[in-house]
Amino acid sequence: MSRVEIRNLVKIFGATPAVDQVTLEVGDGEFFSLLGASGCGKTTTLRCVAGLETPGGGAILFDGQDVARVPAWDRDCGMVFQNYALFPHMTVADNVAYGLMARRYRKAGFLGRMGWLARAVSACLPSEDLARVREALAMVELEGLEDRRPAQLSGGQQQRVALARALVIRPRVLLCDEPLGALDARLRVKMRQEIRRIQRRAGITTLYVTHDQEEALAVSDRIAVMNQGRVVQVGPPEELYLRPRTRFLADFIGLTNLFPADLAGPGLVRLREGPVLPTTHAIPPQGTFSVAVRPESLRLLGAGEEAPGSFTGRVQLRMFMGSTVKYVVASGPLEWTVAAPLASGVGSFAMGDEVRVGLQPEDLLVLEGTE
Amino acid sequence: MSRALRWLFAGLVAAFLGLFLVLPMTSLVLVGFTGEPVDLLGHLVRADLSGLAGQLADQADGRYYVGFFETRRYFRGFLNAVGAAPLAAVLAWGSARLVLGLWGALGGTVPERIRRGAGLPLMALVFGAVLLAGVSWRLVVPAEAQQGHWMYDLAPSRSWDGRLWQILGFCPLVTLAATFLGGIVAWSVARTAMPGRNLVRWLCILPLALPPFLGALAFRNLLGEGGLLTRILEAVGLGTPFPGQSVVAAGIVQTFLFFPFVVLTTAAALERMDPSLGEAAEVTGARPGFSLWTVHLPMLMPGLSAGAFLAFIRSFGDFAVLSLLMPIGRPILVVEAYRDLAGSTDWGGASMLSTVMVLTILAVLALQKSFAEGGGFETVTGRGAGESGLVRTPWVCRACLATCAAILSVPVLFVAATLLVSLSARWGVETLPTAYTLSRYGEILRRLVAADSPLLNSFALVLPALGLALVLALAVAWTLARSRHWTRNLLDFATVLPFVVPGVAFAVALIGIFNGPPLALHLTATLVLCAYVVTRMPYAVRSILASLQQVGPSLEEGSKTLGATSSLTMARVTIPLILPGFTAGAIMVFISAMQDVAITLMVCPPRWYPASIFVFQRIQEGDVFDASAYGMVLLGLIMVPYALAWRLGGVRAGL
């Protein structure tokens, strides 16, 4: 179990920097996610930590020791790939035991290495390794499948074998490169809980790359959001969700009511082509900025109800989401998304209805950056 | 195309293949028992199957097959070709497979460990044991008892390195060497950022285009007595490395002729390989040495073994090089089969040996398939390596470039030496020719339009054969790709068979059928043409089939749902998309037919002798100068369409 420090990491492919001065710290046993869209540099950062890419600049430290000169096979990481990368010509047991055999090979002398190579090629595992393999497979709930080939397993099973292979070597750091990307939605939800549970139990420092913000929010201790090779914001999931600092992050995290605005008065902002609304957050004195409010913080007001900030509009779209009902309300040229819980007792509005939308000042966030 | 027309066409194709492929092969097997040509065709035409059965019952006996073991040059020829140790290993593997298969069929279960052990480990064990015995038996058995000892026939040579050849086998050694060289070149070309990769790829075609007999000639021109390099070495004082004929000479020529097969299949496999597997191995803790043997080589096994198998078939069935360069005292199977028929008209012997050759190749094919498919090599999710996965380390790229240059310099030097010989007017004992001339080429051009010009004969035989082969191949490939009918499997087998039958064996088979009435086609141009079509068609079938499978029926279906007729779909959708496969197939058929010696030599009337036979005979007579000139022209004729197709469509030699 290790602390991982990434200091001013730089990696350039061709002319564009894929990773541009990234600095992060992952604590011992922490589940740390790198979140961002495709091409933001999160996978490249992970691969630099693994040793699969050579950084152009900066340093990577495991427990304070620089691992720049340490080749990938000596870094003692376990990695789960997006496509699992299971060896198709080996059984599940051999796949999982691969790291153990590789370590025995590394530690042996010349003759010993020949012996271990022969054993690896003829799939002759020592009994302690077999016991550890069984233990790892039990951890991922795949007992009894030791003699199957990867092609005979389902996607979820393959993913668990990949996880077992990474964990059986008891690595210092567990690296996951979008491991759930190839699974269907339901399996994804189930597997991310599994991974989190296993990680908690084993207490392994984990660096997890994903583009799915819901996934990152659900399982991580801390998240670093990346954009174009840079880290935008780092923090626990709640902080990122409740207090995003920039428009980009708010947009990414799923804040849909995002509009440019400027100062209208003390504690008041005027949305471009929109209403004037109150806010308790600090407003920059000059220039334009963005404001955002979460769909669940907006309320469709009934007759006679009042709120500190409100505006009128017309219902464009009504979407039944199960536990919530989402409305798209058009007010002037702006479109607002309102999420009302099903049992809110507000009453149901239909498409085309005129409504009044209300919000509290503390729910109107002020963010850096405009479009 | 209407149904009736389709059936008619299918019938014609079936008749052609039946007459020129199935019947000859059947006759070959039968004649191995009867010792005399069986008038198979005559009996079938007269529908006289009972008469046929009667004749077979009368004449058949197993003495020719028994004769295989009793005649020294037969089984020594066989052992020299395949090697005692590899033979023993394959027999052990085969028996183990049989036993385990029976056990499984009877309901028993086979533990994974035993199943793994019955493959490679068992073969390695048996191989090692026979190798050890064969090399060391002379130390163990007392000198007086050695002559009559049964091991003497296995390894008669006095010298222990001679014995090593005989135990290991000529063709397995050539295959090993070709696989090694081909693997290195393939990796350099496909997985490194080595400068000049495309040039190396292109140059790999040169050995394939070089007719084997020309390769033997070129070797003589370079390293034989009076060869260019030999003269240089003698001038420096290093002596003659390869006097006359030798096993090593034949081995070198074959290795450098056939290694491109391995390059082509392995490079394709490397390009398709998923790089994340190597990365997973690396990150999980495997040093490069460990991951090479546990991940990379097993993953490459299908491509590598396919190329190695092709190299083995070519080496095993190669008549030209072995007859020109193998010493007389070293019998080798394919040459013995030819001698039996051409020399002494020993039908039984020739047919029996030919059948043995075919069976050997089928056994090796089974072995290769088991290597390629037994491992579950479908990647779990496919994702080819792109440009990003290439090795760019400078010293690695430079080392690769140097190695590839060294390997490819051999065929290039072969050709250069031959060119020099063809241009020399006077070349006595000096290192280089003292006078040059273009007169030989002039003579060739002048004789080009003469009635019996070998080059004209070549074109007259090959071009019609090419056309017919392409038409047949398209029909066959279409059926294999789109049809679900059960006859599909027979067709599949019929198109693989010519690959595995050596030319000599096929010639023996053809002569057996067409030697007399009802179809006395032996020693006619027609038979040569049909032989070319049948034996070369598989190249085109494989290429076109690959293209058709890539195109897939969904494109054609989409075209039809948009309202296009079948012919419009064929013309605007299918044919343009399969053009690469078509062109690649056409090129391979052309090259292969132009190079043919074994079949042509045995079946072609002298007045129709093509350039290949002309050159071969000149080499046999020792007339290297004329042979070299003709050989260069032949090579040029083969390389030009290749180069053209390369430029036009980036077409590579599909196999």
Coordinates of N, CA, C and O in Angstrom, one line a residue, chain A residues 19-79:
Chain A
V19 N -0.6 15.5 -21.4 CA -0.7 15.8 -20.0 C 0.2 17.0 -19.8 O 1.3 17.1 -20.2
D20 N -0.4 18.0 -19.1 CA 0.2 19.3 -19.1 C 0.4 19.8 -17.6 O -0.6 20.4 -17.1
Q21 N 1.5 19.5 -17.0 CA 1.8 20.0 -15.6 C 0.7 19.5 -14.7 O 0.0 20.3 -14.0
V22 N 0.5 18.2 -14.6 CA -0.5 17.6 -13.7 C 0.2 17.3 -12.3 O 1.3 16.7 -12.3
T23 N -0.4 17.8 -11.3 CA 0.1 17.5 -9.9 C -1.0 17.0 -9.1 O -2.0 17.6 -8.9
L24 N -0.8 15.8 -8.5 CA -1.8 15.1 -7.7 C -1.1 14.4 -6.6 O 0.0 13.9 -6.7
E25 N -1.9 14.1 -5.5 CA -1.4 13.3 -4.4 C -2.5 12.3 -4.1 O -3.7 12.7 -3.8
V26 N -2.2 11.0 -4.0 CA -3.1 10.0 -3.7 C -2.7 9.4 -2.3 O -1.5 8.9 -2.2
G27 N -3.5 9.4 -1.4 CA -3.2 8.9 -0.1 C -3.2 7.4 0.0 O -3.7 6.7 -0.9
D28 N -2.6 6.9 1.1 CA -2.6 5.5 1.3 C -4.0 4.9 1.4 O -4.7 5.3 2.2
G29 N -4.3 3.9 0.6 CA -5.6 3.3 0.7 C -6.7 4.1 0.1 O -7.9 3.7 0.3
E30 N -6.4 5.2 -0.5 CA -7.5 6.1 -1.0 C -8.0 5.6 -2.4 O -7.3 5.0 -3.2
F31 N -9.3 5.8 -2.7 CA -9.9 5.5 -4.0 C -10.0 6.8 -4.7 O -10.8 7.6 -4.4
F32 N -9.0 7.0 -5.6 CA -8.9 8.3 -6.3 C -9.3 8.2 -7.8 O -8.7 7.4 -8.5
S33 N -10.2 9.0 -8.2 CA -10.7 8.9 -9.6 C -10.1 10.0 -10.5 O -10.0 11.2 -10.0
L34 N -9.8 9.7 -11.7 CA -9.5 10.7 -12.7 C -10.7 10.8 -13.6 O -11.0 9.8 -14.3
L35 N -11.3 11.9 -13.7 CA -12.6 12.0 -14.4 C -12.4 13.0 -15.5 O -11.8 14.1 -15.3
G36 N -12.9 12.7 -16.7 CA -12.8 13.7 -17.8 C -13.3 13.1 -19.1 O -13.5 11.8 -19.2
A37 N -13.5 13.9 -20.1 CA -14.0 13.4 -21.4 C -12.8 12.7 -22.1 O -11.7 12.8 -21.7
S38 N -13.1 12.1 -23.3 CA -12.0 11.5 -24.0 C -11.0 12.5 -24.4 O -11.3 13.6 -24.9
G39 N -9.7 12.1 -24.3 CA -8.7 13.0 -24.8 C -8.2 14.0 -23.8 O -7.4 14.8 -24.1
C40 N -8.7 13.9 -22.5 CA -8.4 14.9 -21.5 C -7.0 14.6 -20.9 O -6.5 15.4 -20.1
G41 N -6.5 13.4 -21.1 CA -5.2 13.1 -20.5 C -5.2 12.2 -19.3 O -4.2 11.8 -18.8
K42 N -6.4 11.7 -19.0 CA -6.5 10.9 -17.8 C -5.8 9.5 -18.0 O -5.1 9.0 -17.1
T43 N -6.1 8.9 -19.1 CA -5.5 7.6 -19.4 C -4.0 7.7 -19.5 O -3.3 6.8 -19.0
T44 N -3.5 8.7 -20.2 CA -2.1 8.9 -20.3 C -1.4 9.1 -19.0 O -0.4 8.5 -18.7
T45 N -2.1 9.8 -18.1 CA -1.5 10.0 -16.7 C -1.4 8.6 -16.1 O -0.4 8.3 -15.4
L46 N -2.5 7.8 -16.2 CA -2.5 6.5 -15.6 C -1.4 5.7 -16.1 O -0.7 5.0 -15.4
R47 N -1.2 5.7 -17.4 CA -0.2 4.9 -18.1 C 1.2 5.3 -17.7 O 2.1 4.5 -17.6
C48 N 1.4 6.6 -17.4 CA 2.7 7.1 -16.9 C 2.9 6.5 -15.5 O 4.1 6.1 -15.2
V49 N 1.9 6.5 -14.7 CA 2.1 5.9 -13.4 C 2.4 4.4 -13.5 O 3.3 3.9 -12.7
A50 N 1.8 3.7 -14.4 CA 2.0 2.3 -14.6 C 3.4 2.0 -15.1 O 4.0 1.0 -14.9
G51 N 4.0 3.0 -15.9 CA 5.3 2.8 -16.5 C 5.1 2.4 -17.9 O 6.1 2.0 -18.6
L52 N 3.9 2.5 -18.5 CA 3.8 2.1 -19.9 C 4.1 3.3 -20.8 O 4.3 3.1 -22.0
E53 N 4.1 4.5 -20.3 CA 4.6 5.6 -21.1 C 5.7 6.3 -20.3 O 5.7 6.3 -19.1
T54 N 6.6 6.9 -21.1 CA 7.7 7.6 -20.4 C 7.4 9.1 -20.4 O 7.1 9.7 -21.5
P55 N 7.3 9.7 -19.2 CA 6.9 11.1 -19.2 C 7.9 12.0 -19.8 O 9.1 11.7 -19.8
G56 N 7.5 13.1 -20.4 CA 8.4 14.1 -20.9 C 9.0 15.0 -19.8 O 10.0 15.6 -20.0
G57 N 8.3 15.1 -18.7 CA 8.8 15.9 -17.6 C 8.0 15.6 -16.4 O 7.0 14.9 -16.4
G58 N 8.5 16.1 -15.3 CA 7.8 15.8 -14.0 C 8.3 14.5 -13.3 O 9.2 13.9 -13.8
A59 N 7.6 14.2 -12.2 CA 8.1 13.0 -11.4 C 6.9 12.3 -10.9 O 5.8 12.8 -10.7
I60 N 7.1 11.0 -10.8 CA 6.1 10.1 -10.1 C 6.8 9.4 -9.0 O 7.8 8.8 -9.1
L61 N 6.2 9.6 -7.8 CA 6.8 9.0 -6.6 C 5.8 8.0 -5.9 O 4.7 8.3 -5.7
F62 N 6.4 6.9 -5.6 CA 5.6 5.9 -4.8 C 6.3 5.9 -3.4 O 7.4 5.6 -3.3
D63 N 5.5 6.3 -2.4 CA 6.0 6.5 -1.0 C 7.3 7.3 -1.0 O 8.3 7.0 -0.3
G64 N 7.3 8.4 -1.8 CA 8.4 9.3 -1.7 C 9.5 8.9 -2.6 O 10.5 9.7 -2.8
Q65 N 9.5 7.7 -3.3 CA 10.6 7.3 -4.1 C 10.3 7.5 -5.6 O 9.2 7.0 -6.0
D66 N 11.2 8.2 -6.3 CA 11.0 8.4 -7.7 C 11.0 7.1 -8.5 O 12.0 6.4 -8.4
V67 N 10.0 6.8 -9.2 CA 10.0 5.5 -10.0 C 10.3 5.7 -11.5 O 10.0 4.8 -12.3
A68 N 10.9 6.9 -11.8 CA 11.1 7.2 -13.2 C 11.9 6.1 -13.9 O 11.7 5.7 -15.0
R69 N 13.0 5.6 -13.2 CA 13.9 4.7 -13.8 C 13.4 3.2 -13.6 O 14.1 2.3 -14.0
V70 N 12.3 3.1 -12.9 CA 11.9 1.7 -12.6 C 11.0 1.2 -13.7 O 10.0 1.9 -14.1
P71 N 11.3 0.1 -14.4 CA 10.5 -0.4 -15.5 C 9.1 -0.9 -15.0 O 9.0 -1.2 -13.8
A72 N 8.2 -0.9 -15.9 CA 6.8 -1.2 -15.5 C 6.7 -2.5 -14.7 O 5.9 -2.6 -13.8
W73 N 7.5 -3.5 -15.1 CA 7.4 -4.8 -14.4 C 7.9 -4.8 -13.0 O 7.7 -5.7 -12.3
D74 N 8.6 -3.7 -12.6 CA 9.2 -3.7 -11.3 C 8.4 -2.7 -10.4 O 8.8 -2.6 -9.2
R75 N 7.4 -2.1 -10.9 CA 6.7 -1.1 -10.1 C 5.7 -1.6 -9.1 O 5.1 -0.9 -8.3
D76 N 5.4 -2.9 -9.3 CA 4.5 -3.5 -8.3 C 3.1 -2.9 -8.4 O 2.5 -2.6 -7.3
C77 N 2.6 -2.6 -9.6 CA 1.2 -2.1 -9.7 C 0.4 -3.3 -10.2 O 0.9 -4.2 -10.9
G78 N -0.9 -3.2 -10.0 CA -1.9 -4.1 -10.6 C -2.7 -3.2 -11.5 O -3.2 -2.1 -11.1
M79 N -2.9 -3.6 -12.7 CA -3.7 -2.8 -13.7 C -4.9 -3.6 -14.3 O -4.7 -4.7 -14.7

